[in-house]
Tab-separated table of N, CA and C in Angstrom:
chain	number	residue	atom	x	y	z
A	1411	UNK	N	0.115	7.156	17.683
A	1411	UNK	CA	0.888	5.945	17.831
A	1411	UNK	C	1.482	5.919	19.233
A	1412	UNK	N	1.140	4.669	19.530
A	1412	UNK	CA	1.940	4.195	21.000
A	1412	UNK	C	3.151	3.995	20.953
A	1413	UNK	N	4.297	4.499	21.779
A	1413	UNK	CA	6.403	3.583	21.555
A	1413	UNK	C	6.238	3.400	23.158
A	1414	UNK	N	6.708	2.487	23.420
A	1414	UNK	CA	7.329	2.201	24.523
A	1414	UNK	C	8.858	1.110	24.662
A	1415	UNK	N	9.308	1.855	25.372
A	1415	UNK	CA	10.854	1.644	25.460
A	1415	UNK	C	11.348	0.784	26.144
A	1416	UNK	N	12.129	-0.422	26.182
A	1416	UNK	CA	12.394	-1.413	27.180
A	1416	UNK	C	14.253	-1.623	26.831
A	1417	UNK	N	15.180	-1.994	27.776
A	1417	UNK	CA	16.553	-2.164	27.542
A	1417	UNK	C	16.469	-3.725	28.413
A	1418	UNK	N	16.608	-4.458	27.473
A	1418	UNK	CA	17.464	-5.806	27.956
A	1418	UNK	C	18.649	-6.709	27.312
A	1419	UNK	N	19.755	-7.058	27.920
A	1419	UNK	CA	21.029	-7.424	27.481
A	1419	UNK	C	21.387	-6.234	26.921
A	1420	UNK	N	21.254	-5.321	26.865
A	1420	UNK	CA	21.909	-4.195	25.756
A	1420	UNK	C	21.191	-4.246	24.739
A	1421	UNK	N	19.895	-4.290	24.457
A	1421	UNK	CA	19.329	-4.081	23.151
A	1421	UNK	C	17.664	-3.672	23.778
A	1422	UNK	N	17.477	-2.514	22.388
A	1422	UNK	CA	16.558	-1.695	22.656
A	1422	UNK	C	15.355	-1.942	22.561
A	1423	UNK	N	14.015	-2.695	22.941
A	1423	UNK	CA	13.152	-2.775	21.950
A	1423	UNK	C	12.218	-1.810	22.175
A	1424	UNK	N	11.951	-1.546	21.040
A	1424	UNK	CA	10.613	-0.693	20.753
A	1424	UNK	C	9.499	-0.912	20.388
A	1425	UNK	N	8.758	-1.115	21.353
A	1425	UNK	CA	7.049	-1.882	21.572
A	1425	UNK	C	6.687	-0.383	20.581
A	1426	UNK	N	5.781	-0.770	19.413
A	1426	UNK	CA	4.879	0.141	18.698
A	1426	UNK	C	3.311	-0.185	18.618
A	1427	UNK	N	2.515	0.496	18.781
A	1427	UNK	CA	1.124	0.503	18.865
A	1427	UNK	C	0.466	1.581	17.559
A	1428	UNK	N	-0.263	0.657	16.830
A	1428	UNK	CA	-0.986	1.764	16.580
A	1428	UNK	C	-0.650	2.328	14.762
A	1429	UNK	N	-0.365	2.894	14.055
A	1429	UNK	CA	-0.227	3.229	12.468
A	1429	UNK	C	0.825	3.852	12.567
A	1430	UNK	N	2.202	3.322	12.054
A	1430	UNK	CA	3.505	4.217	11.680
A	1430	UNK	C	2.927	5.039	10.198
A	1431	UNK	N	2.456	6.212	10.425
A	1431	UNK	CA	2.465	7.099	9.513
A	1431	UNK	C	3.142	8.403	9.630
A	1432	UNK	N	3.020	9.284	8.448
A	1432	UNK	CA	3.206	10.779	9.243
A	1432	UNK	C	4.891	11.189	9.660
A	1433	UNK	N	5.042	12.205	9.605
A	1433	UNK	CA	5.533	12.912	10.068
A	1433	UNK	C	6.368	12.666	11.712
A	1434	UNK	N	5.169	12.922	12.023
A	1434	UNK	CA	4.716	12.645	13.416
A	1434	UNK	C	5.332	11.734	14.451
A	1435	UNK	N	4.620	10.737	13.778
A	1435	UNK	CA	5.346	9.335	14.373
A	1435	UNK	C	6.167	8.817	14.557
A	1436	UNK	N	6.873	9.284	13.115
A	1436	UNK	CA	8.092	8.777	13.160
A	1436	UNK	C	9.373	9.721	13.629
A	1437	UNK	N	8.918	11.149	13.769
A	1437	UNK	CA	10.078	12.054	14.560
A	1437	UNK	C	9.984	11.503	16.297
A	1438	UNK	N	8.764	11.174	16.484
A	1438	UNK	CA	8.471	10.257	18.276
A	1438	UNK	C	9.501	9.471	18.092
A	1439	UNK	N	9.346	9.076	16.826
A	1439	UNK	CA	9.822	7.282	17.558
A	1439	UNK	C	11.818	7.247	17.294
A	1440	UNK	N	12.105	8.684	16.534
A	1440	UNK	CA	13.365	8.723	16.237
A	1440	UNK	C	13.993	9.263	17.728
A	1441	UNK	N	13.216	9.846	18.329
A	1441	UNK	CA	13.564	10.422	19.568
A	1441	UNK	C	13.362	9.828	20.629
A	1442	UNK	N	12.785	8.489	20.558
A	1442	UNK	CA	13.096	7.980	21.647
A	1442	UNK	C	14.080	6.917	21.603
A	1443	UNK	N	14.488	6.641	19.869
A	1443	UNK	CA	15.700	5.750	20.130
A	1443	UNK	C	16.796	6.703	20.424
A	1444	UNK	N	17.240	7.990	19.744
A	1444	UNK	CA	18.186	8.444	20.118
A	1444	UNK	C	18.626	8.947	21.122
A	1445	UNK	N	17.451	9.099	21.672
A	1445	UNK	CA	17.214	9.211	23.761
A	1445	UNK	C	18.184	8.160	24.299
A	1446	UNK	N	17.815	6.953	23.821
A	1446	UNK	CA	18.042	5.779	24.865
A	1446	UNK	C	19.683	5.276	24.113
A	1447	UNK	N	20.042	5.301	23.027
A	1447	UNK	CA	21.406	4.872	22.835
A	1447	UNK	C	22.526	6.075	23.477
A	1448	UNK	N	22.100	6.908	23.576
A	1448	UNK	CA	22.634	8.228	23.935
A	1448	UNK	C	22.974	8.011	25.655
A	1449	UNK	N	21.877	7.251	26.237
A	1449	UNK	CA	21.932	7.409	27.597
A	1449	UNK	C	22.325	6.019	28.578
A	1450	UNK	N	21.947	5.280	27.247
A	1450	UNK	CA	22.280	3.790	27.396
A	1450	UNK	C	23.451	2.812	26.170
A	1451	UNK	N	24.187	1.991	27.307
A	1451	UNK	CA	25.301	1.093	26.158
A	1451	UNK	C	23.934	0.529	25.733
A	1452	UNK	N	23.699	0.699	24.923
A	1452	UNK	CA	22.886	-0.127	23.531
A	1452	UNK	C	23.407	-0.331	22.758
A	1453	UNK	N	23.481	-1.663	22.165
A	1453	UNK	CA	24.316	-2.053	20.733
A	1453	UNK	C	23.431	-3.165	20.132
A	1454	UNK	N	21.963	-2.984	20.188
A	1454	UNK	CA	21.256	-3.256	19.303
A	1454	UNK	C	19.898	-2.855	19.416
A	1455	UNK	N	18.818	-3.023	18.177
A	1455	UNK	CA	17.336	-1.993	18.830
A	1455	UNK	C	16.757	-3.368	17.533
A	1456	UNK	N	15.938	-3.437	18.284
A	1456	UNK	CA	14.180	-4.389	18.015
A	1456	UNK	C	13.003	-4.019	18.293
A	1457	UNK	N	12.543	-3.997	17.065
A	1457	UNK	CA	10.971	-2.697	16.712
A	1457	UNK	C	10.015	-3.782	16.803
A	1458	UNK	N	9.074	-3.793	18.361
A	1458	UNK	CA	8.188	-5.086	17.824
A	1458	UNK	C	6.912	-4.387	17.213
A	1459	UNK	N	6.792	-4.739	16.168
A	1459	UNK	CA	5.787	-4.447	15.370
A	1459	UNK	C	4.265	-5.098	15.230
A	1460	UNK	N	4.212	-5.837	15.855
A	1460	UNK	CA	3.390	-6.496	16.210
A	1460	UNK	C	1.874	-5.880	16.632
A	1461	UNK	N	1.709	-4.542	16.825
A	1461	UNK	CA	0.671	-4.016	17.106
A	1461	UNK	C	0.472	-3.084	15.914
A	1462	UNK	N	1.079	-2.822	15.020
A	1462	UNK	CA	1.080	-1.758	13.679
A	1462	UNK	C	0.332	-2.344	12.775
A	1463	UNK	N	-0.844	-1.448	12.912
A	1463	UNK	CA	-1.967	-1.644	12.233
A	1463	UNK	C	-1.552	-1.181	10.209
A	1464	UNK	N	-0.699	-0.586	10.409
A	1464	UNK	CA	-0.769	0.778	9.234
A	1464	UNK	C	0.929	0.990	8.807
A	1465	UNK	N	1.544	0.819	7.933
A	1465	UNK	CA	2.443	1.581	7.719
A	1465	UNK	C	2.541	2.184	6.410
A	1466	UNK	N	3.110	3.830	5.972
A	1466	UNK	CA	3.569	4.088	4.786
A	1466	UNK	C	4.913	4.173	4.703
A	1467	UNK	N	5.203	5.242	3.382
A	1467	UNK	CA	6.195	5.239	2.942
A	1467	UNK	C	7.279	6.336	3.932
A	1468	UNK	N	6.688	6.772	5.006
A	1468	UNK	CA	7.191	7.529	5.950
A	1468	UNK	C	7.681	7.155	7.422
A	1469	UNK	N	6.913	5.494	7.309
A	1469	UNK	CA	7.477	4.904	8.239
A	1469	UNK	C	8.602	3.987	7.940
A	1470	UNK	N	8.367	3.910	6.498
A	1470	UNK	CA	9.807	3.124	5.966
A	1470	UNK	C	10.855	4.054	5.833
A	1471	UNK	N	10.138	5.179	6.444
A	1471	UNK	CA	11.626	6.236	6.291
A	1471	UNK	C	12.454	6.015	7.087
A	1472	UNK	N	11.618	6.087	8.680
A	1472	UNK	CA	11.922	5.707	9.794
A	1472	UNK	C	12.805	4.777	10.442
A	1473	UNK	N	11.986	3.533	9.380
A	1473	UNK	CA	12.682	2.630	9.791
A	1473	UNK	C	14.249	2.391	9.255
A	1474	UNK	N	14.538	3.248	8.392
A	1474	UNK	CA	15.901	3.236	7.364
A	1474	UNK	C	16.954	4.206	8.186
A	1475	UNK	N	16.285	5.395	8.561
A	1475	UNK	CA	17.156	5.999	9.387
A	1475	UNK	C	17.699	5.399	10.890
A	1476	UNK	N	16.463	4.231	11.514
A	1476	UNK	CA	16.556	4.097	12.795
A	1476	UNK	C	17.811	2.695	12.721
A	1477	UNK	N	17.606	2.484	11.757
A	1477	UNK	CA	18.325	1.128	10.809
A	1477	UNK	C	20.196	1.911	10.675
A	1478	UNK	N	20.190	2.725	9.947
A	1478	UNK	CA	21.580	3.818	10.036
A	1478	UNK	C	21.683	4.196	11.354
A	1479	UNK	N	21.015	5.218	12.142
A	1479	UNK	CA	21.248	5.032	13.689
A	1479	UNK	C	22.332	4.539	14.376
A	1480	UNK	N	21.400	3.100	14.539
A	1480	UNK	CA	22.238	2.162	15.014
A	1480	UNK	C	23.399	1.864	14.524
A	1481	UNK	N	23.116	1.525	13.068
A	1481	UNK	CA	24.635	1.148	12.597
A	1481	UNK	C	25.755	1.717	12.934
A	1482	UNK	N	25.367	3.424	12.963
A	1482	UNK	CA	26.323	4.375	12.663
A	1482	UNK	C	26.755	4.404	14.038
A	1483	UNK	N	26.257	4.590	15.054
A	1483	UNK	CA	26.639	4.632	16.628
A	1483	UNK	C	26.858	3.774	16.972
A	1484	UNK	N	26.886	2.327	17.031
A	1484	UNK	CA	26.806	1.336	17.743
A	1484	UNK	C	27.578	0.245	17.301
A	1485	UNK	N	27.235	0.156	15.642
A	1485	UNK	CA	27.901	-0.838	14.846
A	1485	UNK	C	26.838	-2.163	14.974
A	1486	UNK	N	25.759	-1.850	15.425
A	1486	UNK	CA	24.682	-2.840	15.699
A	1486	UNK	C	23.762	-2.918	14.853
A	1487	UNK	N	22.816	-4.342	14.819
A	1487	UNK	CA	21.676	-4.295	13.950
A	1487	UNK	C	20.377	-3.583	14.789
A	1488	UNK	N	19.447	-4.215	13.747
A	1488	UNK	CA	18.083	-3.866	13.803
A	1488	UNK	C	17.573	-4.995	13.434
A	1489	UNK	N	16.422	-5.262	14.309
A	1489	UNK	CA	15.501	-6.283	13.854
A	1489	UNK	C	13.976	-6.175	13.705
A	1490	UNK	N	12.829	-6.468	13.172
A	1490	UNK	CA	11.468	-6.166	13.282
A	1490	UNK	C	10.679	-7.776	14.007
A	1491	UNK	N	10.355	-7.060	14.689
A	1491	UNK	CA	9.590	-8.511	15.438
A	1491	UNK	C	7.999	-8.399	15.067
A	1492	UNK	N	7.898	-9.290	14.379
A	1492	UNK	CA	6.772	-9.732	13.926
A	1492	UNK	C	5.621	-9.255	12.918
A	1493	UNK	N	6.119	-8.569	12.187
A	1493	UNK	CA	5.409	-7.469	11.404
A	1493	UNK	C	3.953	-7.690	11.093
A	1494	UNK	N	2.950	-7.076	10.653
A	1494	UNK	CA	2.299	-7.642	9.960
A	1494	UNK	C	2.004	-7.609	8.871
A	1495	UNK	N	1.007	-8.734	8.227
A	1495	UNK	CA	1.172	-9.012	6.664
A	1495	UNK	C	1.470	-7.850	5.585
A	1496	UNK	N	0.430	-6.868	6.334
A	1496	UNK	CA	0.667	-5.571	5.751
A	1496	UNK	C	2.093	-4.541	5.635
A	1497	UNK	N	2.693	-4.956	6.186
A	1497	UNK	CA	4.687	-4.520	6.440
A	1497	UNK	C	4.847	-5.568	5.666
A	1498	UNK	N	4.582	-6.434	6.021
A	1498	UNK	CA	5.944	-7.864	5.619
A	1498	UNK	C	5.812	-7.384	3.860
A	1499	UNK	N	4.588	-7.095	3.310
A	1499	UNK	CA	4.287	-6.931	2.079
A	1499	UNK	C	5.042	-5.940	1.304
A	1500	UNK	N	5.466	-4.411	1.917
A	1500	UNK	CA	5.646	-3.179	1.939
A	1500	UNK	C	7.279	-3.471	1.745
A	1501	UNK	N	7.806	-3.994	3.151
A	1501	UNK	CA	9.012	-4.544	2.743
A	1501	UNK	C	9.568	-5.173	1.811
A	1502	UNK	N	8.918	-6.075	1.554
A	1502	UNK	CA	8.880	-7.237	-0.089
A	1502	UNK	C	9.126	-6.115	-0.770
A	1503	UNK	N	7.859	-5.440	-1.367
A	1503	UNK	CA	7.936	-4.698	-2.447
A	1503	UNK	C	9.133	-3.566	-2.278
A	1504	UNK	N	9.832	-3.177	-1.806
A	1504	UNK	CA	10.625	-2.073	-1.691
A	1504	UNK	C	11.951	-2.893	-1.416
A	1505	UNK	N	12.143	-4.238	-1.253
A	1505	UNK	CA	12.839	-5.075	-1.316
A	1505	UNK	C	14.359	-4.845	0.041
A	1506	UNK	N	13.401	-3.821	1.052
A	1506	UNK	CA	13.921	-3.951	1.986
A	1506	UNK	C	13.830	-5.365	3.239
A	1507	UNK	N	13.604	-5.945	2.779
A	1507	UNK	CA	13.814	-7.648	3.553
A	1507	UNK	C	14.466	-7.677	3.099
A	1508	UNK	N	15.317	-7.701	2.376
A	1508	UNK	CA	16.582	-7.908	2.086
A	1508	UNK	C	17.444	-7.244	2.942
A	1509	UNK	N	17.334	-5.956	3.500
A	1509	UNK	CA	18.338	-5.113	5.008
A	1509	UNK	C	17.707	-5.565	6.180
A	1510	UNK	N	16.626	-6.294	6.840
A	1510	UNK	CA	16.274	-6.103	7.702
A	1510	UNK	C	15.730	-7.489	7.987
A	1511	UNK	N	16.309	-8.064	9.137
A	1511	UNK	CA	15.733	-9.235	9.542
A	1511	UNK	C	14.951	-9.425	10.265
A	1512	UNK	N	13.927	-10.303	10.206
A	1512	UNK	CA	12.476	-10.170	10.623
A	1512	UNK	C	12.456	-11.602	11.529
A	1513	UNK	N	11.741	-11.320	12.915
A	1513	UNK	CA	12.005	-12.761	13.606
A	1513	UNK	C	10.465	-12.054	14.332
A	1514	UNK	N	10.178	-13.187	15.114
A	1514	UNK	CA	8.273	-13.471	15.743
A	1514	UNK	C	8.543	-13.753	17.123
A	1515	UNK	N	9.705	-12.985	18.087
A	1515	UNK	CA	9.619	-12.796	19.768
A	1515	UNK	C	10.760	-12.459	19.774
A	1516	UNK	N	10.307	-12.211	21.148
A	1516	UNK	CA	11.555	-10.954	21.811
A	1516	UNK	C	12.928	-11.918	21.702
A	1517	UNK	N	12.337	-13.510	22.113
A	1517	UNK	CA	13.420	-14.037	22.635
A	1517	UNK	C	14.529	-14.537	21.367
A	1518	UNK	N	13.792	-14.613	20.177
A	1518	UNK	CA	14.248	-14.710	19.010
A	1518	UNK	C	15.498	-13.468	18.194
A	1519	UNK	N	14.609	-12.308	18.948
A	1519	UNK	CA	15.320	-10.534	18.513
A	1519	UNK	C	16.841	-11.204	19.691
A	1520	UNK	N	16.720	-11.399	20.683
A	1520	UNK	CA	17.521	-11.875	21.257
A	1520	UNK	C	18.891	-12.430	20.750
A	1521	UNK	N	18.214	-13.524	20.515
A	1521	UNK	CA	19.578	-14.655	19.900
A	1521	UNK	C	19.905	-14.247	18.449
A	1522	UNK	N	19.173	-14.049	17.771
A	1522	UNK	CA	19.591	-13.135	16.196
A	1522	UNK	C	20.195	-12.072	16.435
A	1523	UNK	N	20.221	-10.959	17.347
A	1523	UNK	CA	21.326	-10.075	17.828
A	1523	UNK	C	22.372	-10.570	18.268
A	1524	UNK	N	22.131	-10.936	19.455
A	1524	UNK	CA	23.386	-11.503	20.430
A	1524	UNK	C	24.335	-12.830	19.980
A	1525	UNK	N	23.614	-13.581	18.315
A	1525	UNK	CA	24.720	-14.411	18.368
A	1525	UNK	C	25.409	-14.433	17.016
């Protein structure tokens, strides 16, 4: 899996490429948010999902802890930009859309944070 890291207005996003599965992936991707709130005023993080071919029940781990994270340090949300059908589904069923708000561009993660 691909992460790449971007900071604008104070919020984190995290470009993902590739199958949130594993172990693996998701200790990457915990370490590079806690890299960047650590080193940066961040007081919010947006996972664009948009390239995630794949997710299990290990990336919904991920995403729950990266979801606490924030909360816990920052007092900030989390948002998923653009999931695909295959998440949006995963979420449904585990009835986490209900914690996590889901918007389709950066500029959207934007104004749903910042307002």
């Amino acid at each position: 899996m691909k992460i790449e890291a971007q900071i604008q207005q104070r919020i984190l996003f995290i470009i993902l490429e590739g199958n949130l599965i594993g172990q693996d992936s998701g200790m990457k991707m915990l370490s590079v948010v806690n890299k960047e709130i650590v080193s940066e005023s961040i007081e919010h993080c947006a996972l664009d999902m948009s390239d995630i071919n794949y997710m299990d029940s290990s990336g919904i781990g991920v995403l729950l802890t990266i979801y606490n994270e924030v909360g816990n340090r920052t007092n900030g949300g989390v948002v998923l930009i653009n999931p695909s059908e295959q998440v949006i589904k995963l979420l449904n069923i585990t009835k986490l859309n209900t914690v996590f708000s889901i918007v389709t561009s950066h500029q959207e993660a934007i104004e749903k944070l910042k307002g």
